[in-house]
Amino acid sequence: MMNKFFFIPLLFVIASLNSCIVLSTKKYNALLAQKDSLGTSLDKATLKIGSLEDEIEKLRADTARLNSRIADLTDKITGLDKNYSSLRKNSSSEINKLSDNLKAREARLKEVEDILRKRDEATNALKEKLQQALLGFQKSGLSVDIRNGKVYVSLTDKLLFDTGSIIIDEKGKQALTELAKVLKTQPDINIAVEGHTDNQRVLNLGQIKDNWDLSVLRATSVVRFLTDEQKVPAERLTATGKGQYQPIDKAGNAEARSHNRRIEIVLSPKLDELYNLIK
């Protein structure tokens, strides 16, 4: 017969084992739920790992492309460095050439400026001389002014001619004689004599058919007087007729027509030096 003192502890051990192995329904369900949750998390982690592996492959491909691009750019930079070195070697001589060309152009420009300055000085001096020489005729319809680097001596037709005439009267000859005195002291001046008329039709003037004829013949009369009687060298003069087509007063009244009937003697300094320089 088993000792009662031994039996009691054995029962206590058996009771303890039963309490450890047997789970309640609630606890069992909780463990099942935890197992399902862990399985779901594992599946998600597996998918995430697969996605990360795809991203890694893409990054590797991008890295390979970038490395190839870097290699291409490195080759280009090397080529540019070689070109730059070559240009740098040649740049010194090219810069010197450009500098020499620039200095030559600046020197020529200075020459042109000097010639033009001399021209302007000569033109202004000529204007002053003519104004002094022709001072007594300025109230009779004579004027002297500068336009476009040239001196214009303008004489109204009433100072030189009778109405419709191409013969210079005495007062006109006096004015042209004083003008000739100045011109003969200025051998480097070209002289153009321009005849101008108003827009009224020419009637009953014999050989003079129209304003073209009248303007040309009056200019020719002035040229002949200056060359034949005043001995101004003929090669310095030209005669042109402008007719009615360059009026200085377009008002259309009698006073305007009187202004437009005129002889203009255009004096321009010879610019052979400038033309030769430009060539």
Short mmCIF file of C-alpha atoms in Angstrom, two decimals:
data_model
loop_
_atom_site.label_atom_id
_atom_site.label_comp_id
_atom_site.label_asym_id
_atom_site.label_seq_id
_atom_site.Cartn_x
_atom_site.Cartn_y
_atom_site.Cartn_z
CA MET A 1 0.00 0.00 0.00
CA MET A 2 1.35 3.27 -1.16
CA ASN A 3 2.41 5.60 1.48
CA LYS A 4 -0.16 8.37 1.77
CA PHE A 5 2.51 10.94 2.11
CA PHE A 6 3.94 9.92 -1.32
CA PHE A 7 0.53 9.84 -3.05
CA ILE A 8 -0.46 13.34 -2.17
CA PRO A 9 2.51 15.04 -3.96
CA LEU A 10 1.97 12.86 -7.03
CA LEU A 11 -1.59 14.02 -7.36
CA PHE A 12 -0.39 17.59 -7.06
CA VAL A 13 2.10 17.08 -9.96
CA ILE A 14 -0.53 15.51 -12.22
CA ALA A 15 -2.90 18.41 -11.54
CA SER A 16 -0.21 20.94 -12.42
CA LEU A 17 0.60 19.20 -15.77
CA ASN A 18 -3.04 19.18 -16.74
CA SER A 19 -3.33 22.88 -16.08
CA CYS A 20 -0.33 23.61 -18.45
CA ILE A 21 -1.36 21.47 -21.45
CA VAL A 22 -5.06 22.23 -21.67
CA LEU A 23 -5.79 25.67 -23.38
CA SER A 24 -8.91 27.60 -23.15
CA THR A 25 -10.93 28.22 -26.39
CA LYS A 26 -10.34 31.94 -26.17
CA LYS A 27 -6.59 31.53 -25.94
CA TYR A 28 -6.56 29.03 -28.76
CA ASN A 29 -8.47 31.35 -31.07
CA ALA A 30 -6.08 34.19 -30.20
CA LEU A 31 -3.12 32.03 -31.13
CA LEU A 32 -4.77 31.08 -34.43
CA ALA A 33 -5.43 34.74 -35.21
CA GLN A 34 -1.81 35.62 -34.41
CA LYS A 35 -0.65 32.78 -36.68
CA ASP A 36 -2.82 34.10 -39.55
CA SER A 37 -1.53 37.63 -39.00
CA LEU A 38 2.06 36.43 -39.06
CA GLY A 39 1.37 34.52 -42.29
CA THR A 40 -0.12 37.64 -43.91
CA SER A 41 2.83 39.75 -42.79
CA LEU A 42 5.20 37.15 -44.21
CA ASP A 43 3.41 37.23 -47.57
CA LYS A 44 3.57 41.02 -47.64
CA ALA A 45 7.25 40.98 -46.73
CA THR A 46 7.90 38.45 -49.51
CA LEU A 47 6.13 40.72 -52.06
CA LYS A 48 8.04 43.76 -50.77
CA ILE A 49 11.34 41.92 -51.13
CA GLY A 50 10.43 41.02 -54.74
CA SER A 51 9.55 44.69 -55.49
CA LEU A 52 12.81 45.88 -53.92
CA GLU A 53 14.75 43.39 -56.02
CA ASP A 54 13.08 44.85 -59.19
CA GLU A 55 13.99 48.38 -58.06
CA ILE A 56 17.57 47.23 -57.45
CA GLU A 57 17.75 45.86 -61.02
CA LYS A 58 16.40 49.15 -62.40
CA LEU A 59 18.92 51.13 -60.38
CA ARG A 60 21.71 48.90 -61.64
CA ALA A 61 20.57 49.49 -65.24
CA ASP A 62 20.35 53.29 -64.64
CA THR A 63 23.79 53.21 -63.07
CA ALA A 64 25.19 51.41 -66.10
CA ARG A 65 23.62 54.02 -68.45
CA LEU A 66 24.98 56.88 -66.33
CA ASN A 67 28.43 55.36 -66.31
CA SER A 68 28.28 55.05 -70.11
CA ARG A 69 27.12 58.69 -70.40
CA ILE A 70 29.89 59.82 -68.05
CA ALA A 71 32.40 57.98 -70.20
CA ASP A 72 31.07 59.73 -73.35
CA LEU A 73 31.19 63.13 -71.67
CA THR A 74 34.69 62.45 -70.42
CA ASP A 75 35.78 61.69 -74.01
CA LYS A 76 34.15 64.92 -75.23
CA ILE A 77 35.79 66.96 -72.50
CA THR A 78 39.11 65.45 -73.44
CA GLY A 79 38.50 66.45 -77.07
CA LEU A 80 37.50 69.98 -76.05
CA ASP A 81 40.61 70.28 -73.94
CA LYS A 82 42.71 69.33 -76.95
CA ASN A 83 40.88 71.87 -79.15
CA TYR A 84 41.25 74.54 -76.51
CA SER A 85 44.96 73.86 -76.24
CA SER A 86 45.29 74.10 -80.01
CA LEU A 87 43.28 77.33 -80.15
CA ARG A 88 45.27 78.78 -77.31
CA LYS A 89 48.48 78.12 -79.21
CA ASN A 90 47.13 79.92 -82.28
CA SER A 91 45.20 82.65 -80.46
CA SER A 92 48.23 84.75 -79.68
CA SER A 93 49.18 85.19 -83.34
CA GLU A 94 45.55 85.73 -84.36
CA ILE A 95 45.05 88.34 -81.66
CA ASN A 96 48.17 90.13 -82.82
CA LYS A 97 46.88 90.13 -86.40
CA LEU A 98 43.50 91.48 -85.30
CA SER A 99 45.20 94.13 -83.19
CA ASP A 100 47.33 95.23 -86.15
CA ASN A 101 44.26 95.37 -88.41
CA LEU A 102 42.35 97.37 -85.82
CA LYS A 103 45.20 99.84 -85.45
CA ALA A 104 45.39 100.25 -89.23
CA ARG A 105 41.65 100.87 -89.45
CA GLU A 106 41.78 103.38 -86.61
CA ALA A 107 44.61 105.18 -88.40
CA ARG A 108 42.59 105.31 -91.63
CA LEU A 109 39.52 106.49 -89.77
CA LYS A 110 41.56 109.27 -88.20
CA GLU A 111 42.78 110.26 -91.66
CA VAL A 112 39.19 110.39 -92.93
CA GLU A 113 38.12 112.45 -89.91
CA ASP A 114 41.03 114.84 -90.49
CA ILE A 115 40.10 115.23 -94.18
CA LEU A 116 36.44 115.85 -93.33
CA ARG A 117 37.44 118.33 -90.64
CA LYS A 118 39.63 120.16 -93.14
CA ARG A 119 36.77 120.12 -95.63
CA ASP A 120 34.38 121.64 -93.10
CA GLU A 121 36.95 124.26 -92.15
CA ALA A 122 37.53 125.11 -95.82
CA THR A 123 33.79 125.23 -96.48
CA ASN A 124 33.15 127.59 -93.59
CA ALA A 125 36.07 129.80 -94.61
CA LEU A 126 34.78 129.91 -98.20
CA LYS A 127 31.31 130.86 -97.01
CA GLU A 128 32.77 133.75 -94.98
CA LYS A 129 34.77 135.00 -97.97
CA LEU A 130 31.78 134.87 -100.27
CA GLN A 131 29.51 136.62 -97.79
CA GLN A 132 32.04 139.41 -97.48
CA ALA A 133 32.60 139.65 -101.25
CA LEU A 134 28.88 139.60 -102.09
CA LEU A 135 27.67 141.63 -99.14
CA GLY A 136 26.35 144.42 -101.41
CA PHE A 137 24.09 142.03 -103.33
CA GLN A 138 22.40 140.21 -100.46
CA LYS A 139 19.52 142.68 -100.36
CA SER A 140 18.97 142.11 -104.06
CA GLY A 141 18.18 138.41 -103.76
CA LEU A 142 21.55 136.76 -103.13
CA SER A 143 22.21 134.36 -100.26
CA VAL A 144 25.09 132.16 -99.15
CA ASP A 145 24.60 129.08 -96.97
CA ILE A 146 26.04 125.62 -96.32
CA ARG A 147 24.15 122.41 -97.07
CA ASN A 148 25.55 118.89 -96.85
CA GLY A 149 29.14 120.09 -96.68
CA LYS A 150 28.78 122.35 -99.75
CA VAL A 151 28.45 126.13 -100.14
CA TYR A 152 25.38 127.28 -102.04
CA VAL A 153 25.34 130.75 -103.59
CA SER A 154 21.73 131.36 -104.59
CA LEU A 155 20.84 134.25 -106.91
CA THR A 156 17.21 135.01 -107.77
CA ASP A 157 16.44 135.40 -111.44
CA LYS A 158 15.62 139.11 -111.02
CA LEU A 159 19.23 139.70 -109.93
CA LEU A 160 20.59 138.15 -113.15
CA PHE A 161 17.99 138.21 -115.92
CA ASP A 162 15.03 140.09 -117.28
CA THR A 163 11.76 138.16 -117.37
CA GLY A 164 12.04 135.19 -119.72
CA SER A 165 15.56 136.16 -120.76
CA ILE A 166 18.76 134.13 -120.76
CA ILE A 167 21.02 137.20 -121.12
CA ILE A 168 22.69 138.34 -117.90
CA ASP A 169 22.02 142.01 -117.09
CA GLU A 170 24.59 144.46 -115.72
CA LYS A 171 23.71 144.03 -112.06
CA GLY A 172 24.00 140.26 -112.45
CA LYS A 173 27.40 140.63 -114.12
CA GLN A 174 28.63 142.71 -111.17
CA ALA A 175 27.58 140.03 -108.71
CA LEU A 176 29.16 137.24 -110.79
CA THR A 177 32.38 139.29 -111.19
CA GLU A 178 32.75 139.53 -107.39
CA LEU A 179 31.98 135.84 -107.10
CA ALA A 180 34.62 135.02 -109.73
CA LYS A 181 37.29 136.90 -107.78
CA VAL A 182 36.81 134.54 -104.86
CA LEU A 183 36.56 131.42 -107.02
CA LYS A 184 39.87 132.15 -108.75
CA THR A 185 41.61 132.15 -105.36
CA GLN A 186 40.12 128.71 -104.54
CA PRO A 187 41.52 126.29 -107.15
CA ASP A 188 40.46 123.23 -105.14
CA ILE A 189 36.77 124.07 -105.38
CA ASN A 190 34.45 122.37 -107.88
CA ILE A 191 31.71 124.61 -109.28
CA ALA A 192 28.27 123.43 -110.39
CA VAL A 193 25.82 125.98 -111.81
CA GLU A 194 22.18 124.90 -111.52
CA GLY A 195 19.26 126.64 -113.21
CA HIS A 196 15.83 126.51 -111.55
CA THR A 197 12.44 127.83 -112.70
CA ASP A 198 8.91 128.09 -111.34
CA ASN A 199 6.07 125.85 -112.51
CA GLN A 200 4.48 128.34 -114.91
CA ARG A 201 4.49 127.33 -118.58
CA VAL A 202 6.91 129.14 -120.85
CA LEU A 203 5.12 130.92 -123.71
CA ASN A 204 6.34 132.75 -126.81
CA LEU A 205 10.06 132.65 -126.00
CA GLY A 206 11.30 131.64 -129.43
CA GLN A 207 13.94 128.93 -129.16
CA ILE A 208 13.07 128.30 -125.49
CA LYS A 209 10.42 125.58 -125.58
CA ASP A 210 9.83 124.92 -121.86
CA ASN A 211 11.20 125.32 -118.34
CA TRP A 212 13.84 122.66 -118.97
CA ASP A 213 15.24 124.77 -121.80
CA LEU A 214 15.05 127.98 -119.77
CA SER A 215 16.84 126.49 -116.74
CA VAL A 216 19.60 124.89 -118.81
CA LEU A 217 20.22 127.99 -120.97
CA ARG A 218 20.37 130.31 -117.98
CA ALA A 219 22.88 127.99 -116.23
CA THR A 220 24.93 127.89 -119.44
CA SER A 221 24.89 131.72 -119.68
CA VAL A 222 26.36 131.97 -116.17
CA VAL A 223 29.04 129.36 -116.95
CA ARG A 224 30.01 131.16 -120.14
CA PHE A 225 30.30 134.48 -118.32
CA LEU A 226 32.52 132.98 -115.62
CA THR A 227 34.77 131.17 -118.11
CA ASP A 228 34.87 133.55 -121.07
CA GLU A 229 34.88 136.91 -119.31
CA GLN A 230 36.16 136.11 -115.81
CA LYS A 231 38.65 133.41 -116.88
CA VAL A 232 37.59 130.81 -114.34
CA PRO A 233 39.01 127.50 -115.69
CA ALA A 234 36.28 125.77 -117.65
CA GLU A 235 37.22 122.30 -116.38
CA ARG A 236 36.11 123.34 -112.92
CA LEU A 237 32.53 124.12 -113.96
CA THR A 238 29.43 122.16 -114.92
CA ALA A 239 26.04 123.54 -116.00
CA THR A 240 22.76 121.74 -115.27
CA GLY A 241 19.10 122.58 -115.65
CA LYS A 242 16.68 121.45 -112.93
CA GLY A 243 13.55 122.99 -114.43
CA GLN A 244 10.68 123.37 -111.99
CA TYR A 245 11.31 120.14 -110.11
CA GLN A 246 13.37 121.29 -107.11
CA PRO A 247 11.38 124.19 -105.64
CA ILE A 248 12.50 125.74 -102.36
CA ASP A 249 9.09 127.32 -101.71
CA LYS A 250 5.94 125.27 -102.36
CA ALA A 251 3.37 127.87 -101.32
CA GLY A 252 2.19 128.32 -104.93
CA ASN A 253 1.78 132.11 -104.79
CA ALA A 254 3.67 134.80 -106.73
CA GLU A 255 6.26 135.28 -103.98
CA ALA A 256 6.97 131.53 -103.82
CA ARG A 257 7.36 131.35 -107.60
CA SER A 258 9.84 134.24 -107.39
CA HIS A 259 11.91 132.32 -104.81
CA ASN A 260 11.95 129.23 -107.02
CA ARG A 261 13.24 131.09 -110.11
CA ARG A 262 16.93 131.14 -109.29
CA ILE A 263 20.49 130.21 -110.16
CA GLU A 264 22.32 128.15 -107.57
CA ILE A 265 26.10 128.00 -107.73
CA VAL A 266 27.15 124.95 -105.72
CA LEU A 267 30.74 124.98 -104.47
CA SER A 268 32.25 121.78 -103.12
CA PRO A 269 35.85 121.16 -102.02
CA LYS A 270 37.67 118.53 -104.04
CA LEU A 271 37.93 115.31 -102.05
CA ASP A 272 40.47 113.45 -104.16
CA GLU A 273 42.52 112.76 -101.04
CA LEU A 274 39.49 111.20 -99.35
CA TYR A 275 38.48 109.17 -102.40
CA ASN A 276 42.00 107.81 -102.79
CA LEU A 277 42.03 106.88 -99.11
CA ILE A 278 38.72 105.04 -99.43
CA LYS A 279 39.97 103.13 -102.46
#
